[in-house]
Tab-separated table of C-alpha atoms in Angstrom:
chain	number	residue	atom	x	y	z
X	28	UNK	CA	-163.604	79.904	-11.735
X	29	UNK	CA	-163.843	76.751	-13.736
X	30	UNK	CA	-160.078	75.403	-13.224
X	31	UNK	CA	-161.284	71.609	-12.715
X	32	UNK	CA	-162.657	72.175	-16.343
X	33	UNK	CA	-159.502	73.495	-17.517
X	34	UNK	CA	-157.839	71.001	-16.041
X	35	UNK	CA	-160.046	68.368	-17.491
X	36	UNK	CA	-160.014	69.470	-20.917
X	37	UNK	CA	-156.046	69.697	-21.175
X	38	UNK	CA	-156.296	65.535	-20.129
X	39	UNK	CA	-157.107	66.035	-24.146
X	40	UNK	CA	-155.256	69.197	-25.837
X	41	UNK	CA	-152.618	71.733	-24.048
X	42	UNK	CA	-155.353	75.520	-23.765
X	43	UNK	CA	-153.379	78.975	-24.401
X	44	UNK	CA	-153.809	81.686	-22.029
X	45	UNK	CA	-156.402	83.057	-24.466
X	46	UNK	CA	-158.316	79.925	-24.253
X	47	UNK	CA	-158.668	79.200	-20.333
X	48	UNK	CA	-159.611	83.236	-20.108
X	49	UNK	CA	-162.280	82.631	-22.576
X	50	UNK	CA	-163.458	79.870	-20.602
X	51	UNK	CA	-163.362	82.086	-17.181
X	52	UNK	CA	-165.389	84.785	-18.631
X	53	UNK	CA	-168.396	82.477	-19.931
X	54	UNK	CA	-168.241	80.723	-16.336
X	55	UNK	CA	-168.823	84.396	-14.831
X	56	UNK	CA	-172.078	85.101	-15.778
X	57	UNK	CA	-175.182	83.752	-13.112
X	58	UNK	CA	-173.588	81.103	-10.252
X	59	UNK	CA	-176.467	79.237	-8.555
X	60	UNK	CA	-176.034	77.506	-4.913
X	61	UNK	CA	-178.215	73.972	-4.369
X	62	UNK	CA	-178.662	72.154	-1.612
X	63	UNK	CA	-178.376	68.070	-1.227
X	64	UNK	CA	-180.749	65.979	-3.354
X	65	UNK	CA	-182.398	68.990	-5.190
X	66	UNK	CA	-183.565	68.866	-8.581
X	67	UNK	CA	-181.314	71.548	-10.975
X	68	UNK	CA	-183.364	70.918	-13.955
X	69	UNK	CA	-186.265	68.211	-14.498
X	70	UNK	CA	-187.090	65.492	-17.187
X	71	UNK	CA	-190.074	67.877	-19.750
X	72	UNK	CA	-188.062	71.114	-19.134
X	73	UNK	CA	-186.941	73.351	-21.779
X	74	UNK	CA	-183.125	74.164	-21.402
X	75	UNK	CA	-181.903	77.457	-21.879
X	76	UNK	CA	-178.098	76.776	-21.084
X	77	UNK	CA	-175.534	74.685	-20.388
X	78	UNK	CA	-174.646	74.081	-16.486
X	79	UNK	CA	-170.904	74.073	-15.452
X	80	UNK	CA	-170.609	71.816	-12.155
X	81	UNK	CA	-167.988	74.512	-9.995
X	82	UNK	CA	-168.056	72.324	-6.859
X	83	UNK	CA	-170.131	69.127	-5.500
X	84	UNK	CA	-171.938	65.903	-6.794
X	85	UNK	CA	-175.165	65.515	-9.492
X	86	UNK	CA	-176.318	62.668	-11.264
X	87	UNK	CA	-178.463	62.396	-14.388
X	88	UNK	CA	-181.645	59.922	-13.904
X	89	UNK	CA	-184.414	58.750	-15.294
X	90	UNK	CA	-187.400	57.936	-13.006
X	91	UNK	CA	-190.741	55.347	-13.320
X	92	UNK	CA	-194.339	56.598	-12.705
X	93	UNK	CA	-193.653	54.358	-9.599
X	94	UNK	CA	-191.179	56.050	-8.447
X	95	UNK	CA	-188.404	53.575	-9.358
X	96	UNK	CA	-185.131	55.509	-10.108
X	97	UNK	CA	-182.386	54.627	-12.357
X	98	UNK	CA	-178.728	56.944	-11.834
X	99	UNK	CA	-177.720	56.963	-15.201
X	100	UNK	CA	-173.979	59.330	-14.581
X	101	UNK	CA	-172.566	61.078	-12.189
X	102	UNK	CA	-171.095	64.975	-12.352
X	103	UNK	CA	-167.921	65.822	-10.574
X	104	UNK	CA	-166.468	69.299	-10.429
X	105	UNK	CA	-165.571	70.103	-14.076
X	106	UNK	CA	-168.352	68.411	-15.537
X	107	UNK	CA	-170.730	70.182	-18.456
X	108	UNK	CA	-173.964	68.958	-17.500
X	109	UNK	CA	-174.968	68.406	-21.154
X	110	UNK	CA	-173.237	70.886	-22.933
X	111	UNK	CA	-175.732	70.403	-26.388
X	112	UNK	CA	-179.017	69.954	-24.738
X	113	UNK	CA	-180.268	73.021	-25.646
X	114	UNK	CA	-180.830	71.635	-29.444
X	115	UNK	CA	-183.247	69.959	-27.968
X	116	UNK	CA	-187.035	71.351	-27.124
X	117	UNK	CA	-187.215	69.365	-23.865
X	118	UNK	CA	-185.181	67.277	-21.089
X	119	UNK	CA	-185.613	63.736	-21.328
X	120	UNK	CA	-183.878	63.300	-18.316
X	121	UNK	CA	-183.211	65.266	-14.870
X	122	UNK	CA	-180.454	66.093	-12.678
X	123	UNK	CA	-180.014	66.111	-9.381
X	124	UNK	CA	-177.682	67.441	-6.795
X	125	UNK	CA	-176.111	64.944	-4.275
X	126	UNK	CA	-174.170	67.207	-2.272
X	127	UNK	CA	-174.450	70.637	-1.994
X	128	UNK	CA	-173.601	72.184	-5.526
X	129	UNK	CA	-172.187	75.341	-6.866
X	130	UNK	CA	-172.877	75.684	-10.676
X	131	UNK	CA	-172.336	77.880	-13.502
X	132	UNK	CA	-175.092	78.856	-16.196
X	133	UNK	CA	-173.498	79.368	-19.246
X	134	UNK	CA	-176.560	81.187	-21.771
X	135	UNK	CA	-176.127	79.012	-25.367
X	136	UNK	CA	-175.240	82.287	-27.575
X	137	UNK	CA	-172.457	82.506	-24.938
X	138	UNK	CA	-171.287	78.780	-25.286
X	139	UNK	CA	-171.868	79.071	-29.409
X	140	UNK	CA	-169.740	82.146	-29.747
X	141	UNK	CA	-166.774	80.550	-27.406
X	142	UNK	CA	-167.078	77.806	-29.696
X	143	UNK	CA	-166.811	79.439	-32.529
X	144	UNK	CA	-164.384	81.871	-31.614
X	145	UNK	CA	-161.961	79.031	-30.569
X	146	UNK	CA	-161.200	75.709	-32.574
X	147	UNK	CA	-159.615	74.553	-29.730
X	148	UNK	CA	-162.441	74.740	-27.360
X	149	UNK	CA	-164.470	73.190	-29.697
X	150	UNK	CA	-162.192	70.569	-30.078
X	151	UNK	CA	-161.766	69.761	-26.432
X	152	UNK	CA	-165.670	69.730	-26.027
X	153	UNK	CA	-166.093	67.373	-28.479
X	154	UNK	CA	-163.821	65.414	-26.863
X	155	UNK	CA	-165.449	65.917	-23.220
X	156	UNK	CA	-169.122	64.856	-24.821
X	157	UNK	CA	-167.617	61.541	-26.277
X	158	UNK	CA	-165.793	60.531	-23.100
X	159	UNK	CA	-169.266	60.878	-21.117
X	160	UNK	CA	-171.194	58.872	-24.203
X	161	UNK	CA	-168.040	56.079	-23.469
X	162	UNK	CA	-168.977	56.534	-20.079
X	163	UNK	CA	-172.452	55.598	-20.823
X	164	UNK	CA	-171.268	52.580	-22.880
X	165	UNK	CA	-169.114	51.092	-20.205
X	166	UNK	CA	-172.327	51.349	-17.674
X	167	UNK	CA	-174.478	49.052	-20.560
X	168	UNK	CA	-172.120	46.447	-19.987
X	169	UNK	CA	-171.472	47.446	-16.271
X	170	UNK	CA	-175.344	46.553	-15.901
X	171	UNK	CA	-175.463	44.086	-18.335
X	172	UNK	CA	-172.844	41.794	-18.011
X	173	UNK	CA	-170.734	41.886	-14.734
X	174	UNK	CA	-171.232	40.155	-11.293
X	175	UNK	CA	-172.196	43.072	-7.846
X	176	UNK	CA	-168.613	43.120	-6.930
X	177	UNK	CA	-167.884	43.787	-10.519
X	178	UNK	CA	-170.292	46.496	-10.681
X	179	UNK	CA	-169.853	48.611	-7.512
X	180	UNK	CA	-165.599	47.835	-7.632
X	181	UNK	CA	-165.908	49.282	-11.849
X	182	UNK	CA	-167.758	52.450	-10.493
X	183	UNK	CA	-165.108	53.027	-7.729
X	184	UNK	CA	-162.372	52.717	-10.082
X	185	UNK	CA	-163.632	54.972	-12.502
X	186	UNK	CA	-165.108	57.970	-10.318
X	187	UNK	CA	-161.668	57.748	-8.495
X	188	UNK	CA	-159.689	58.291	-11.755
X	189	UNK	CA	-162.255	61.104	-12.786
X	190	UNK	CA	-161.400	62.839	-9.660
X	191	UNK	CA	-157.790	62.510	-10.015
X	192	UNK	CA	-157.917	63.902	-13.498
X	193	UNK	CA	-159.328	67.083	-12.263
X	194	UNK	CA	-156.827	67.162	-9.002
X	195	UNK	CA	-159.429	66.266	-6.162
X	196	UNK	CA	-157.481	62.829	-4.959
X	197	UNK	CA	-154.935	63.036	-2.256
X	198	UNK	CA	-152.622	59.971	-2.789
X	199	UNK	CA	-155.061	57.033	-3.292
X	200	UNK	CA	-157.628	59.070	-1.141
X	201	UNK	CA	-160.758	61.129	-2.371
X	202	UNK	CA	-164.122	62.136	-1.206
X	203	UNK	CA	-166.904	59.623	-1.909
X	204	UNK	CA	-170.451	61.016	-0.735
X	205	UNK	CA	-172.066	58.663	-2.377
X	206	UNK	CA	-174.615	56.644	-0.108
X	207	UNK	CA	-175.684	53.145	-0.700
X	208	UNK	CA	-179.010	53.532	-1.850
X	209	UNK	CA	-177.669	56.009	-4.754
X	210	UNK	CA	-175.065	53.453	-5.637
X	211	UNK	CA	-177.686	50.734	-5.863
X	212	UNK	CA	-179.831	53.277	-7.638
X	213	UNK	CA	-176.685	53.926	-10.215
X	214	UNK	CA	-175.454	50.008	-10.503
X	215	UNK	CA	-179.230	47.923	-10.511
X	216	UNK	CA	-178.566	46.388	-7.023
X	217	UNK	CA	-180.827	46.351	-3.790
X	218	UNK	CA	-178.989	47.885	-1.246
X	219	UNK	CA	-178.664	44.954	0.650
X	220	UNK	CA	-176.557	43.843	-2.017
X	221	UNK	CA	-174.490	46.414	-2.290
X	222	UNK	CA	-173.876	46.479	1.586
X	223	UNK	CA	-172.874	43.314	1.413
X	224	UNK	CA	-170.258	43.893	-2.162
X	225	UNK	CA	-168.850	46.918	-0.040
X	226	UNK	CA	-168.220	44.253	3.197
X	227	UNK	CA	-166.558	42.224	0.687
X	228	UNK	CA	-164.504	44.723	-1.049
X	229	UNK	CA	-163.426	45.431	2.735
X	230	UNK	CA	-162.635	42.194	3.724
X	231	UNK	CA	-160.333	41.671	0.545
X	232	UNK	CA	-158.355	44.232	1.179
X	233	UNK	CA	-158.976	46.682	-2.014
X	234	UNK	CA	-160.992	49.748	-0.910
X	235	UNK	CA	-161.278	51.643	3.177
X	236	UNK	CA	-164.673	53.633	3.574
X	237	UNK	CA	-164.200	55.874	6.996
X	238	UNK	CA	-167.121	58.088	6.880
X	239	UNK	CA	-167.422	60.120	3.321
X	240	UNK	CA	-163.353	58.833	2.639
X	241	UNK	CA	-162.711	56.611	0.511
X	242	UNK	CA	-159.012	55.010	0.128
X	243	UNK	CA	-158.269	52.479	-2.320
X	244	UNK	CA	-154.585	50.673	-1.264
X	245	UNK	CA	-154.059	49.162	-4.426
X	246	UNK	CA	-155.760	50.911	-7.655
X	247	UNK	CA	-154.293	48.040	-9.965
X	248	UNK	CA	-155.333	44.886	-7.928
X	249	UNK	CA	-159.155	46.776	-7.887
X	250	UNK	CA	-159.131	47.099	-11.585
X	251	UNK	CA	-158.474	43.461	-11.810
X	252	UNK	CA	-161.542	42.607	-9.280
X	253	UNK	CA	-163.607	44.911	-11.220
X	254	UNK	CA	-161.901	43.751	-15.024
X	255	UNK	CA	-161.628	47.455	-15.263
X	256	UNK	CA	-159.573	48.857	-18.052
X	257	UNK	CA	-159.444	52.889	-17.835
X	258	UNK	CA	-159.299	53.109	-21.633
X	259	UNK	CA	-162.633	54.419	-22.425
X	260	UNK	CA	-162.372	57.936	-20.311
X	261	UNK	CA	-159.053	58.592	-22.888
X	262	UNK	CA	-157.079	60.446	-20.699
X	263	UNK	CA	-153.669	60.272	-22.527
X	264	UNK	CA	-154.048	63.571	-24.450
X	265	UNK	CA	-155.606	62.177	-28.130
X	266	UNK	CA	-155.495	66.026	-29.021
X	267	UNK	CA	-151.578	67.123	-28.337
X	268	UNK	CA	-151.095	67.586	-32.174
X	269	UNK	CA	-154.196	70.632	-30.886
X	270	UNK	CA	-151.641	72.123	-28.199
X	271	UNK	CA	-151.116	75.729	-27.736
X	272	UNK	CA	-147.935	76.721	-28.328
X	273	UNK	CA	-145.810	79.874	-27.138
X	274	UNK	CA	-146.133	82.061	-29.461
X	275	UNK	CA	-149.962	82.115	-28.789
X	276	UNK	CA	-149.395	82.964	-25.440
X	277	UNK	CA	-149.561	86.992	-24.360
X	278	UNK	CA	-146.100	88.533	-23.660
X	279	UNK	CA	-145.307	88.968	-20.205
């Protein structure tokens, strides 16, 4: 059931009943299983539908004929993996699991009827598309314009808030299975460099790593290391004035 993108979407507008069921029936149809570090769909492909991201990690990337790879997002549970590509004749892009990965495939006459059966929905996509293309944004100037520590301590902050958003943080806990190379992949550093930002973040005090754990002690003191200011994933419910209200809801 897609309840991490139910939970996501009301970060934006409150759903009715109608809408979350409506969004459970057109995450019912085909569920696919991937392993780790498996492609789901590959840069020349044509996409058919739109892939819901039930449980694990994916990133997007683009790769070099030399094999140099550049992460360009990650997906968390609750994530639409591109939920308009299929305008488009071909990928310009692929996706790949990190962890193991449960996914929905949602057909695009299902996701254009749901859409056009309920202005909310609609809404509340449109909403989810421009937080990822602010996501993309913020990594142009994460790449561009701020120091290692910068980098790596920005893409902590921000994958820990996504996670919390969709409930997967316990206190100031969550699961991080990202490895080094993928975060050097993801941020433009060698991975001796980012070895050496994640010793540093340890030795300051801002961020644990035991294992696949990660625990930041103090969220606010890591913005400030990583001059990161949460305002571009708009999380403070833009769409209220959208909110169901009870008389929308089914009688008990």
């Amino acid at each position: 059931m897609p309840h991490h993108l139910i939970r996501k979407l009301e970060n934006f507008t409150r759903l009715s009943d109608a809408d979350k069921g409506a969004l459970e029936d057109a995450a019912s149809g085909r569920v696919r299983l991937f392993g780790p570090h498996q492609d789901i769909i590959c840069e020349g492909d044509d996409p058919e539908h739109v892939n819901l991201m039930l449980d694990g990690w994916a990133c997007r990337y683009k790769q070099l004929e030399d094999g140099r790879r550049q992460i360009i997002s990650f997906f968390l549970p609750g994530d639409l993996c591109d939920p308009h590509i299929f305008v488009l004749r071909e990928m310009d892009h692929s996706i790949s699991t990190i962890t193991p990965v449960k996914l929905a495939e949602i057909p695009r006459d299902t996701l254009l009827d749901l859409t056009e059966q309920h202005p909310r929905i609609t809404q509340a996509l449109w909403w989810e598309m421009l937080v990822h293309t602010a996501i993309q944004r913020e990594w142009t100037v994460n790449l561009g314009q701020r120091t290692g520590l910068e980098r790596v301590g920005h893409l902590l902050c921000e994958l820990f808030i996504r996670l919390r958003a969709v409930g997967l943080t316990e206190g100031n806990s969550c699961i991080l299975p990202i490895t080094q190379v993928e975060f050097g992949d993801a941020t433009g550093l060698s991975n001796v460099h980012v070895n050496r930002v994640l010793q540093e973040l340890r030795a300051s005090g801002l961020i644990v790593l035991k294992g696949r754990v990660l625990t930041i002690p103090d969220l606010a003191a890591l913005q400030a290391a990583s001059l990161f200011n949460m305002n571009y994933l708009h999380l403070d419910r833009e769409g209220r004035h959208l909110d169901a209200n009870s008389a929308e809801e089914p009688e008990a």
